[in-house]
Structures are given as structure tokens and as C-alpha cells.
Short mmCIF file of C-alpha atoms and ligand atoms in Angstrom, two decimals:
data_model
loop_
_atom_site.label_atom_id
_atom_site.label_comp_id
_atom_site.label_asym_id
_atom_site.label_seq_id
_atom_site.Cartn_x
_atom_site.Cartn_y
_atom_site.Cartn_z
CA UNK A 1 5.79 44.78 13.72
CA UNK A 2 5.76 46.01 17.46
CA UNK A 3 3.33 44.27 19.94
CA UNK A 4 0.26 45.80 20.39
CA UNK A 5 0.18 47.34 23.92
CA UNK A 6 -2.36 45.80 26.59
CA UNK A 7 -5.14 46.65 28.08
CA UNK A 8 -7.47 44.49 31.17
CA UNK A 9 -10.56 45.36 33.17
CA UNK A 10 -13.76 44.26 34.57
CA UNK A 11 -16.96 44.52 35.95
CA UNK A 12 -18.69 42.49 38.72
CA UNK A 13 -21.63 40.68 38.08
CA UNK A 14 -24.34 41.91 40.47
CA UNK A 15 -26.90 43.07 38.28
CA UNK A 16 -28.64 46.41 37.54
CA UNK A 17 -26.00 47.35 34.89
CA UNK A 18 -26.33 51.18 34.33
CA UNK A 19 -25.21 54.04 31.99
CA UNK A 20 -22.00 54.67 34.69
CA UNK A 21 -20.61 51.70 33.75
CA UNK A 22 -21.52 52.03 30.17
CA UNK A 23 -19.70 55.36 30.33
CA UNK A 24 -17.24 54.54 32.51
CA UNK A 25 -16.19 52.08 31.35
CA UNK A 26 -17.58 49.82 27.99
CA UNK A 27 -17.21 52.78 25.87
CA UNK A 28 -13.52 53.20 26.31
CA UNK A 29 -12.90 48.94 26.61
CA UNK A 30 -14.99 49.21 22.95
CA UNK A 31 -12.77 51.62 21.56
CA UNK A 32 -9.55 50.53 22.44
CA UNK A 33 -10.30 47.25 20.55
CA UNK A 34 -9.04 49.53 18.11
CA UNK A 35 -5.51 49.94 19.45
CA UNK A 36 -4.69 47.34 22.05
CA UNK A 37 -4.59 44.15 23.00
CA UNK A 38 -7.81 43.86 24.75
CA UNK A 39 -9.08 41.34 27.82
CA UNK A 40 -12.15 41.93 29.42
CA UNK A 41 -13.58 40.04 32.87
CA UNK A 42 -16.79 39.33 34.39
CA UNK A 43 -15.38 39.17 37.81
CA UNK A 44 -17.41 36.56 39.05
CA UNK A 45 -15.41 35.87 41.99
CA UNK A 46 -15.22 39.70 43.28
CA UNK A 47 -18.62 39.67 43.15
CA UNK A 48 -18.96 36.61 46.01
CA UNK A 49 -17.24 39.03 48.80
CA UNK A 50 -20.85 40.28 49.71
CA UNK A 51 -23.77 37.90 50.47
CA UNK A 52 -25.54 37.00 47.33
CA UNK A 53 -27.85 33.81 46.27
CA UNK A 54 -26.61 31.19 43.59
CA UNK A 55 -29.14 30.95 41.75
CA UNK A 56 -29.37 34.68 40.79
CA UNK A 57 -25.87 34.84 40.70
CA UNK A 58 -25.58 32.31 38.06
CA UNK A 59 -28.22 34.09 35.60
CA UNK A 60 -26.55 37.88 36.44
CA UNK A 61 -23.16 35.94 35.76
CA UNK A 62 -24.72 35.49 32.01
CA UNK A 63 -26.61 38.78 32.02
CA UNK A 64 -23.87 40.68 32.52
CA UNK A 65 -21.54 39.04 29.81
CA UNK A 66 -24.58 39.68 27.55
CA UNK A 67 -24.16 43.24 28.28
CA UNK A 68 -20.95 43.94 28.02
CA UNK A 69 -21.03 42.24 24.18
CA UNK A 70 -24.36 44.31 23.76
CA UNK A 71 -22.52 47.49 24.23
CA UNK A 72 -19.98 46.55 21.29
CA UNK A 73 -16.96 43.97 22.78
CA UNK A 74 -16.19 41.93 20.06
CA UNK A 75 -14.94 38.66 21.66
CA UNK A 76 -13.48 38.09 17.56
CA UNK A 77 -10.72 41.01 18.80
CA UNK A 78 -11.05 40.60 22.32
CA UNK A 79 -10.61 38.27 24.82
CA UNK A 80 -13.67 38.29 27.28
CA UNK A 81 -14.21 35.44 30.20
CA UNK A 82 -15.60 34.65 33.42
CA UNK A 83 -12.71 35.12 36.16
CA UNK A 84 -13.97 32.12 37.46
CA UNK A 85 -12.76 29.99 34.68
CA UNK A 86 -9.01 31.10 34.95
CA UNK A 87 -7.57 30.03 38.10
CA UNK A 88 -4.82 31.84 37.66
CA UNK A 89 -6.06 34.92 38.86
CA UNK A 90 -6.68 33.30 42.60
CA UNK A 91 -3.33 31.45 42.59
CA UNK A 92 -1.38 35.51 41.83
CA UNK A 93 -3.80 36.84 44.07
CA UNK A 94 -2.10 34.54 46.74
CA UNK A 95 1.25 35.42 45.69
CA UNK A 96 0.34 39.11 45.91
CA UNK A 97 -1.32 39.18 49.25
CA UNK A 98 2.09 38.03 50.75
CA UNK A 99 3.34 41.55 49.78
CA UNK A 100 0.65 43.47 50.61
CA UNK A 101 -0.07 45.26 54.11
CA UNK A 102 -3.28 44.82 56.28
CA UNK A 103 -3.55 48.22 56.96
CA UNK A 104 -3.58 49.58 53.71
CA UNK A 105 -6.54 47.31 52.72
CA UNK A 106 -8.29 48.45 55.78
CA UNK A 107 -7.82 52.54 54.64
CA UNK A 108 -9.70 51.39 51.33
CA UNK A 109 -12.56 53.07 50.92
CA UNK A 110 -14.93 50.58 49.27
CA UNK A 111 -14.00 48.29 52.07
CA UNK A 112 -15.16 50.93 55.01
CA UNK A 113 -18.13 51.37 53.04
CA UNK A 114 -19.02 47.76 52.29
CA UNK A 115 -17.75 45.89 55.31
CA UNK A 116 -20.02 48.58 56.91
CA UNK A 117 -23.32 47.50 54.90
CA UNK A 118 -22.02 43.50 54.30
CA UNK A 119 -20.30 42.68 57.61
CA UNK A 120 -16.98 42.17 57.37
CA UNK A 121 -15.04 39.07 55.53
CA UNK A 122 -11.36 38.33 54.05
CA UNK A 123 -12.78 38.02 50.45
CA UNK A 124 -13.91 41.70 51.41
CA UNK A 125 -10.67 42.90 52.86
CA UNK A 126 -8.28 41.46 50.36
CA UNK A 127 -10.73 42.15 47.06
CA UNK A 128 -8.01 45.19 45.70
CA UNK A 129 -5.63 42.27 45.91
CA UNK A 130 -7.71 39.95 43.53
CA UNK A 131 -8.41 42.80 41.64
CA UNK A 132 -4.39 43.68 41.42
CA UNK A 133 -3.85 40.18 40.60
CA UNK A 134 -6.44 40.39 37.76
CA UNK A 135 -4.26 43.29 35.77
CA UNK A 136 -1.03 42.49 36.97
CA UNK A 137 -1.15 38.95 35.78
CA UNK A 138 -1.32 39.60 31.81
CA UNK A 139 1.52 42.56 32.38
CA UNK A 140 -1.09 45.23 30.81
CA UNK A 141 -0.31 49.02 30.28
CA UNK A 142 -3.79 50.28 30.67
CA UNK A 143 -6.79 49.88 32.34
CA UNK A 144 -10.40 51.52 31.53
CA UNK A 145 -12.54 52.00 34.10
CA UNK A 146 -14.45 55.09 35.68
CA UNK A 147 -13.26 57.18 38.45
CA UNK A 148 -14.70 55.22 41.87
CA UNK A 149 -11.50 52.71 40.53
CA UNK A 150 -8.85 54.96 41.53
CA UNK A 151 -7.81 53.90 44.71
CA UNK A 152 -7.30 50.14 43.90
CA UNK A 153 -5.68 50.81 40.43
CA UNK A 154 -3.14 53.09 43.30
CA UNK A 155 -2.96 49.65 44.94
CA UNK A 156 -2.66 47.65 42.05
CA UNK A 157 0.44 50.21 41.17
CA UNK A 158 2.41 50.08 44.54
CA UNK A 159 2.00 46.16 44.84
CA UNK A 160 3.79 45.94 41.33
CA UNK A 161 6.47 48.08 42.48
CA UNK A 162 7.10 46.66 45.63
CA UNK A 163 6.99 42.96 43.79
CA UNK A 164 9.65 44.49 41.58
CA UNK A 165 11.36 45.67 43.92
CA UNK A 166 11.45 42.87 46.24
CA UNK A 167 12.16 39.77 43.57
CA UNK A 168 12.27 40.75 39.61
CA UNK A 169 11.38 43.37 37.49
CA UNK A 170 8.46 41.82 36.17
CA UNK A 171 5.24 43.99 35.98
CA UNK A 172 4.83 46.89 33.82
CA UNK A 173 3.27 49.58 35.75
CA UNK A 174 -0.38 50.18 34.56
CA UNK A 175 -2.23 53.36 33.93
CA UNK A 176 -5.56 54.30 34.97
CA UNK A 177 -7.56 55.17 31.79
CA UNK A 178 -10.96 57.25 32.26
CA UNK A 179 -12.81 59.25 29.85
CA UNK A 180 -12.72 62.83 30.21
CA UNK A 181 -16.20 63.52 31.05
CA UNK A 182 -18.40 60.86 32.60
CA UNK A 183 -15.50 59.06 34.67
CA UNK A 184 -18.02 59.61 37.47
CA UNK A 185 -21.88 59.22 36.48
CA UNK A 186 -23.84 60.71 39.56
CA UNK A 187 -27.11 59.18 40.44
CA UNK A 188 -30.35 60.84 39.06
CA UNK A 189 -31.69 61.50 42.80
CA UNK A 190 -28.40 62.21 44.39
CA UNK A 191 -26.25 64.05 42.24
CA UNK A 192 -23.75 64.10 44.88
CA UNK A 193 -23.41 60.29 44.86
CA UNK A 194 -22.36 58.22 42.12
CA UNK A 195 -25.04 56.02 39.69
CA UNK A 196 -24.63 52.37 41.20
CA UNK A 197 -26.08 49.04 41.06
CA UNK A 198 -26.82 48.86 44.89
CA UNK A 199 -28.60 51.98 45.39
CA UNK A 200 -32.08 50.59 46.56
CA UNK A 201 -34.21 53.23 44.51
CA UNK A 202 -34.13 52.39 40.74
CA UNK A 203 -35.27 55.97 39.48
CA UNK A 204 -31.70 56.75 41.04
CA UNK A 205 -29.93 55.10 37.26
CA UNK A 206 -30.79 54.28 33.77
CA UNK A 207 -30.18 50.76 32.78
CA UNK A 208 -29.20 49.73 29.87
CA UNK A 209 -32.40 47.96 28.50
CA UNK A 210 -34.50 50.51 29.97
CA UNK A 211 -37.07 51.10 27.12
CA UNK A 212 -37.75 55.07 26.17
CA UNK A 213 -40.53 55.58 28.22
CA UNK A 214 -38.95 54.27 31.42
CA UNK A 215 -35.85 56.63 30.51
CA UNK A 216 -37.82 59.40 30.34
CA UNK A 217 -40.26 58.87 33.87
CA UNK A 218 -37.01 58.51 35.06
CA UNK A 219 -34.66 62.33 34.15
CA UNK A 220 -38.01 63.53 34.52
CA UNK A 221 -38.14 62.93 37.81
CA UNK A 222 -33.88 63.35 38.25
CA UNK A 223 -33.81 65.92 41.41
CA UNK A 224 -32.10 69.37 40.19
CA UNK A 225 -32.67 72.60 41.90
CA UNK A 226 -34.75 75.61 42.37
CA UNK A 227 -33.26 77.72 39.63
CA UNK A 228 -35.12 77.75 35.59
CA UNK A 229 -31.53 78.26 33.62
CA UNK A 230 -29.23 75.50 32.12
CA UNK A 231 -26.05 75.93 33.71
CA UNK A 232 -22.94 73.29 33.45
CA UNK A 233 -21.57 73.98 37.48
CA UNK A 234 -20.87 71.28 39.67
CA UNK A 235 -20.61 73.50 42.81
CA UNK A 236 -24.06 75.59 41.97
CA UNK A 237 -26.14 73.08 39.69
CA UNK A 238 -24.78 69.55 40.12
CA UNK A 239 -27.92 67.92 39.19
CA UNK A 240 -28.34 69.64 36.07
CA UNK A 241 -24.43 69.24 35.09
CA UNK A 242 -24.74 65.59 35.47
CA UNK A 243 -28.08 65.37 32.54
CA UNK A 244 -26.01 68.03 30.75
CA UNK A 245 -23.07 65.53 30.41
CA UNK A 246 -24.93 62.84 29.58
CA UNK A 247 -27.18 64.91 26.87
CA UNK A 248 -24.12 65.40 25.57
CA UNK A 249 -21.77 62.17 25.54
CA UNK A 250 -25.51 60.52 24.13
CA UNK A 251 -26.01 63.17 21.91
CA UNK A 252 -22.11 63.45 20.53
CA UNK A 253 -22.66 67.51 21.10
CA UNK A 254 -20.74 69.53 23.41
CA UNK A 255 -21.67 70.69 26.85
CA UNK A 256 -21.31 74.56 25.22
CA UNK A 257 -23.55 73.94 22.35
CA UNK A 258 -26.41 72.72 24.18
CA UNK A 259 -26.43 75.13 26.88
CA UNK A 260 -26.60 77.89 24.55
CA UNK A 261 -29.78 76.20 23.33
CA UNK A 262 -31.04 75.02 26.72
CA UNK A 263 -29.92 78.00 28.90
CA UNK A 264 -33.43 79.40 29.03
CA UNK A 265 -35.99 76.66 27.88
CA UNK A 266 -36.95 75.33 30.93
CA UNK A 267 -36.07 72.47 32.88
CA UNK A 268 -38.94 70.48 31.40
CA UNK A 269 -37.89 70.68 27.98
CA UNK A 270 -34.27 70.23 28.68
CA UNK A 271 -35.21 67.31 30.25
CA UNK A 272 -36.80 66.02 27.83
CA UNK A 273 -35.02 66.43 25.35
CA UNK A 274 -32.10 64.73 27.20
CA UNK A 275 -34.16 61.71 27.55
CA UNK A 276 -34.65 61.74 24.10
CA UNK A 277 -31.03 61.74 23.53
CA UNK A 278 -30.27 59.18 25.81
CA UNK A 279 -32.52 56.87 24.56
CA UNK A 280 -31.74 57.09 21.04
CA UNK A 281 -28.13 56.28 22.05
CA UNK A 282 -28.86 53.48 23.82
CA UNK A 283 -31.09 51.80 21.51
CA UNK A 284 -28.68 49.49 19.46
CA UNK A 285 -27.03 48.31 23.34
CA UNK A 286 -30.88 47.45 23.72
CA UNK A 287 -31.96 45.74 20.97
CA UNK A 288 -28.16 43.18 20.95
CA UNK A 289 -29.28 42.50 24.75
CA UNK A 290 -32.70 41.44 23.59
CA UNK A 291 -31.37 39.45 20.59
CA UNK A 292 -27.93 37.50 22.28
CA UNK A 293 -29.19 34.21 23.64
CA UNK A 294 -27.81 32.67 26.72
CA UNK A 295 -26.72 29.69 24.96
CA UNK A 296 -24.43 32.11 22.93
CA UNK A 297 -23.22 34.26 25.84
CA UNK A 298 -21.87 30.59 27.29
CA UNK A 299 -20.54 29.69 23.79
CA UNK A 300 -18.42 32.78 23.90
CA UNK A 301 -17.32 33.01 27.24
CA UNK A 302 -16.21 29.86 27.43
CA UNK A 303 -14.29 29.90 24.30
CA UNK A 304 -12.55 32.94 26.03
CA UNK A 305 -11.76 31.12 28.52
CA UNK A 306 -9.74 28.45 27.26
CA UNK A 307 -7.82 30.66 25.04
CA UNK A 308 -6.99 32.82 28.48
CA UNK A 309 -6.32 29.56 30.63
CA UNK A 310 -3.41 29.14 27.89
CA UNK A 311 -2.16 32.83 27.96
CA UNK A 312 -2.07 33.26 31.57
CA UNK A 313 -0.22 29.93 32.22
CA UNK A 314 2.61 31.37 29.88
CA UNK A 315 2.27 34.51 32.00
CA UNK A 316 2.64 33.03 35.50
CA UNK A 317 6.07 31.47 34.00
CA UNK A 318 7.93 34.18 34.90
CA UNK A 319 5.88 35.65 38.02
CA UNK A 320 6.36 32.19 39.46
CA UNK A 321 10.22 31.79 39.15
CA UNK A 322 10.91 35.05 40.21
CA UNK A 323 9.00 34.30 43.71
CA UNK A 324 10.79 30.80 43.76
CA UNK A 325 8.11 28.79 42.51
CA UNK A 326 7.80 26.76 39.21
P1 TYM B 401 -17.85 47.64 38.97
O1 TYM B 401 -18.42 46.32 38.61
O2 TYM B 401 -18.39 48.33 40.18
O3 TYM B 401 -18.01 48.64 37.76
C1 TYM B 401 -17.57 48.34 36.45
C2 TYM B 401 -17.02 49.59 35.81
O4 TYM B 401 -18.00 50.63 35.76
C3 TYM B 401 -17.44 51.82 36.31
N1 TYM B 401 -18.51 52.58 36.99
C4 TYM B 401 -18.78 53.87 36.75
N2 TYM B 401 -18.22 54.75 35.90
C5 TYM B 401 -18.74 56.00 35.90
N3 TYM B 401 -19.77 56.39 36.70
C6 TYM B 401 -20.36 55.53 37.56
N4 TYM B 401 -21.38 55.91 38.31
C7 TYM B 401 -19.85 54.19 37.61
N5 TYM B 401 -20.19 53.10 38.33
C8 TYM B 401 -19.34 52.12 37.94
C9 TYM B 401 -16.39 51.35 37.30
O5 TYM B 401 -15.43 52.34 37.56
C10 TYM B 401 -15.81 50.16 36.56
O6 TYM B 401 -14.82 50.57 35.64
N6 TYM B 401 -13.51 46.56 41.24
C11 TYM B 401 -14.17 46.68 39.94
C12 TYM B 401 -14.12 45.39 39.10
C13 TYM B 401 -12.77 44.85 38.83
C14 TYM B 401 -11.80 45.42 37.94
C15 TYM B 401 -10.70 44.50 37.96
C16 TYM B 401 -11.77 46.57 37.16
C17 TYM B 401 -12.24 43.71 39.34
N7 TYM B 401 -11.00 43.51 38.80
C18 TYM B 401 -9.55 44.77 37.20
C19 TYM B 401 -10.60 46.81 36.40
C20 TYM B 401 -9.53 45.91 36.42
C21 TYM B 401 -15.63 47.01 40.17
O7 TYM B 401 -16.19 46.70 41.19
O8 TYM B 401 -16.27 47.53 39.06
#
């Protein structure tokens, strides 16, 4: 039988987990339980580059685990864990950062934009290097995440090469996985920036456990444009291409077929009716979230844990003699 290929990614723990990165991201790491060999983070320690308090920290920590197993990762075929809990991820990040230039961290984008909002810190600057660390460690082929990922999963791609180069072949080169439509969910009152968990106005995404009626105040009140027809056109009608996309991944109909009904209904009903949609897909994600205890969420992650503490020791075997270490 040939090994399974594998497959890694993550998502930080800072609360206010939305439909992006249900999109984005938990809908693809769900169905390639299918195919691959499947490890999935809460990145606990990429989420302590920007100032945060414990004590929230430590319930959004939990929260977030809850969600991702809400929206269908089955820790029975996957391996899911707090970063935190593996050290091995710091101790490669280490090793990585020797081969990795200052001023390409500095060009990353994220890190203009937070260091900009956050001040500026190491954990800040060197974050793509953690997060390189975090793929590169158990040698994966793929990783699922939406499209604001891109320029780190470029990073993670040149510091494998270069470590190849430079000592032993020993990373496979991973590819950037994102689903065809919805790699980029834009915020309901800026459709020309992306849903995200720090935008200070909440009617700007749909969470997760947002109940019917608070998904539908909230595409009600999505900002669109002056025009009355349904149109899918990111140049002319971005707001209304972003509800159309999600009407439709929600819905499981395509973008054509529900134009041709919408085109000329109004921007009331098509709205909606997308909420409707929405919600309805949602609601098993909400009901697991309001049925998984804490004292389960622990249970599992920390079972994940020690199976991945094993896993990646085996793994840094090889990273470690090839740098001289071990
Ligand atoms: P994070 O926590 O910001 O987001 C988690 C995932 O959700 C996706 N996402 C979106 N997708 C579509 N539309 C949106 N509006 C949207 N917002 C977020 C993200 O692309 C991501 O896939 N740096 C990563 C965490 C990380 C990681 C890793 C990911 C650390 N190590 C290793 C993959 C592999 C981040 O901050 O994701």
C-alpha cells in the first residue's frame, strides 16, 4: 500500500471565528480527511505575537479547538493539537530562522500591517518562520488554507529549498491548497477587505454560532450598491458577488443558477434568501459547538498531542543530522 500523502495547517486562536475561515479553510481540512494524512493546529503560540490577556487567551485557546471539531475534524482520522504542546515546532523554527533573511520578513505583508497596529516585536517579525517550521516539520505535500496565506506558504517554499540546498534534501516542497471560490471571504461592510477576526465592527462577518436571526440583521445590512439587479462582477458589484458566493457554496447551487433566479428580485429578497441559506448550512457547525464540552475539547487535544510529540520527534531525526545536530 503507498503512504497516504500529507497534509498540515492551522488557525490562530484569537477569537471571533467566522465563515472565511470556515470556507477557507475547515471545509477543505474536513474533506481531505478523506485522502490524506491529516494534522491540524491551534497555533497557540502565533497567536502571542500581538498583545493579548491570559485569561481570555486560555478560554479562546479551547473555543477555537471546539470549533474547528464543530465544523467536522474528526480527531479519530486526524491529528489535531495545541502548537503549544509540541515543542518541536519552536526548536525547527530556530533552526529555520538561521536560513532565513531579515529583509524578506520585513517585505511581509501581514507584518507591515500588524507591526503597524501592534508595535513591533521579534515574535511578530519572525511569525512566517514559526509558521514554516509548523509545515515543514511533518514533510507535508499540502496545505489548506484561504488566500490571505499566500505569501508565507511562498516563504515556507523558498526556506525549504534553500535548507535543501544548503545541507540535505530533506523537505518536500508543499503546495498551497485553496478552494476555488471563497479562498478570499470579503467582509459584509467592506467588500473590498477580507472577513477577519480583528475588524472592530461585528456586522462586518458571520460567526459561526451566530443564531438565524443574527445572520440575517447582519447580510441585511451587508453594504452593496446603488444598482436593483443580481450581478456576479467583482469590478462593478463586489458586494453583491461576495453574498452571491456564499448563497451559493451554503446553498451547494451555482453562482449561474441563482442569478438567473435573483437577477431581478430585488436586493431585499436576494438577501434574504441568502441568509436563509447560510443559516441552514451552518446549523449542524452550531448545534456540535453548543453540545462539545470543554472538558472534551482538553480530552482530545491533549490526546493529539502526545501522539504528535512522538511523530515529530521521529521527524526532527533527520532535520537535525542534516544541520549537524543530534
Ligand atoms: P488565521 O488564523 O488568520 O486563519 C485561519 C484560516 O482561515 C483562512 N481565512 C480566510 N479564508 C477565506 N476568507 C477569509 N476572509 C479568511 N480569513 C481567514 C486563513 O487563510 C487560514 O487558512 N498564519 C495562519 C495560521 C498558521 C498556519 C500555519 C496556517 C500558522 N501556522 C501553518 C497553515 C499552516 C493564520 O494566521 O491563519
Amino acid at each position: 500500500m503507498t503512504e497516504r500523502k500529507r497534509v498540515f495547517s492551522g488557525v490562530q486562536p484569537t477569537g471571533n471565528v467566522h465563515i472565511g475561515n470556515y470556507i477557507g479553510a475547515f471545509r477543505n481540512w474536513v474533506s481531505m480527511q478523506e485522502d490524506f494524512d491529516c494534522i491540524y493546529n491551534v497555533v497557540d503560540l502565533h497567536a502571542m505575537t500581538t498583545p493579548y490577556d491570559p485569561a481570555a487567551f486560555r478560554s479562546e485557546r479551547i473555543n477555537m479547538a471546539r470549533s474547528v471539531l464543530a465544523s467536522g475534524v474528526d480527531a479519530e482520522r486526524s491529528l489535531l493539537y495545541f502548537q503549544s504542546d509540541v515543542p518541536h515546532h519552536a526548536e525547527l523554527a530556530w533552526i529555520l530562522s538561521t536560513i532565513t533573511g531579515i529583509g524578506q520578513l520585513e517585505r511581509m505583508t501581514q507584518y507591515k500591517e500588524k507591526s503597524d497596529r501592534a508595535g513591533q516585536n521579534l515574535g511578530l517579525l519572525s511569525y512566517p518562520v514559526l509558521m514554516a517550521a509548523d509545515i515543514l516539520l511533518y514533510k507535508v505535500h499540502a496545505v489548506p488554507v484561504g488566500d490571505d496565506q499566500t505569501q508565507h506558504l511562498e516563504l515556507t517554499r523558498d526556506v525549504a529549498e534553500r535548507f535543501n540546498h544548503r545541507f540535505t534534501e530533506v523537505f518536500p516542497i508543499p503546495e498551497r491548497i485553496t478552494p476555488e471560490i471563497g479562498a478570499r471571504v470579503m467582509s459584509l461592510q467592506d467588500p473590498f477587505s477580507k472577513m477577519s477576526k480583528s475588524d472592530p465592527n461585528e456586522k462586518s462577518r458571520i460567526l459561526l454560532d451566530d443564531a438565524p436571526e443574527a445572520i440575517l440583521k447582519k447580510v441585511k445590512s451587508a453594504v452593496t450598491d446603488s444598482d436593483r439587479y443580481v450581478r456576479y462582477d467583482w469590478e462593478e458589484k463586489a458586494g453583491i458577488s461576495n453574498l452571491l458566493e456564499l448563497f451559493s457554496i451554503f446553498s451547494g447551487r451555482s453562482i449561474e443558477s441563482l442569478v438567473e433566479e435573483y437577477h431581478e428580485a430585488g436586493y431585499g429578497a436576494f438577501k434574504i434568501a441568502a441568509a436563509e441559506a447560510i443559516a441552514e448550512g451552518l446549523a449542524p457547525v452550531r448545534e456540535r459547538m453548543g453540545s462539545i464540552e470543554d472538558g472534551d475539547v482538553m480530552k482530545i487535544m491533549a490526546a493529539g498531542a502526545e501522539v504528535a510529540r512522538e511523530k515529530a520527534e521521529q521527524e526532527m531525526i533527520s532535520i537535525r543530522a542534516a544541520v549537524g545536530l543530534g
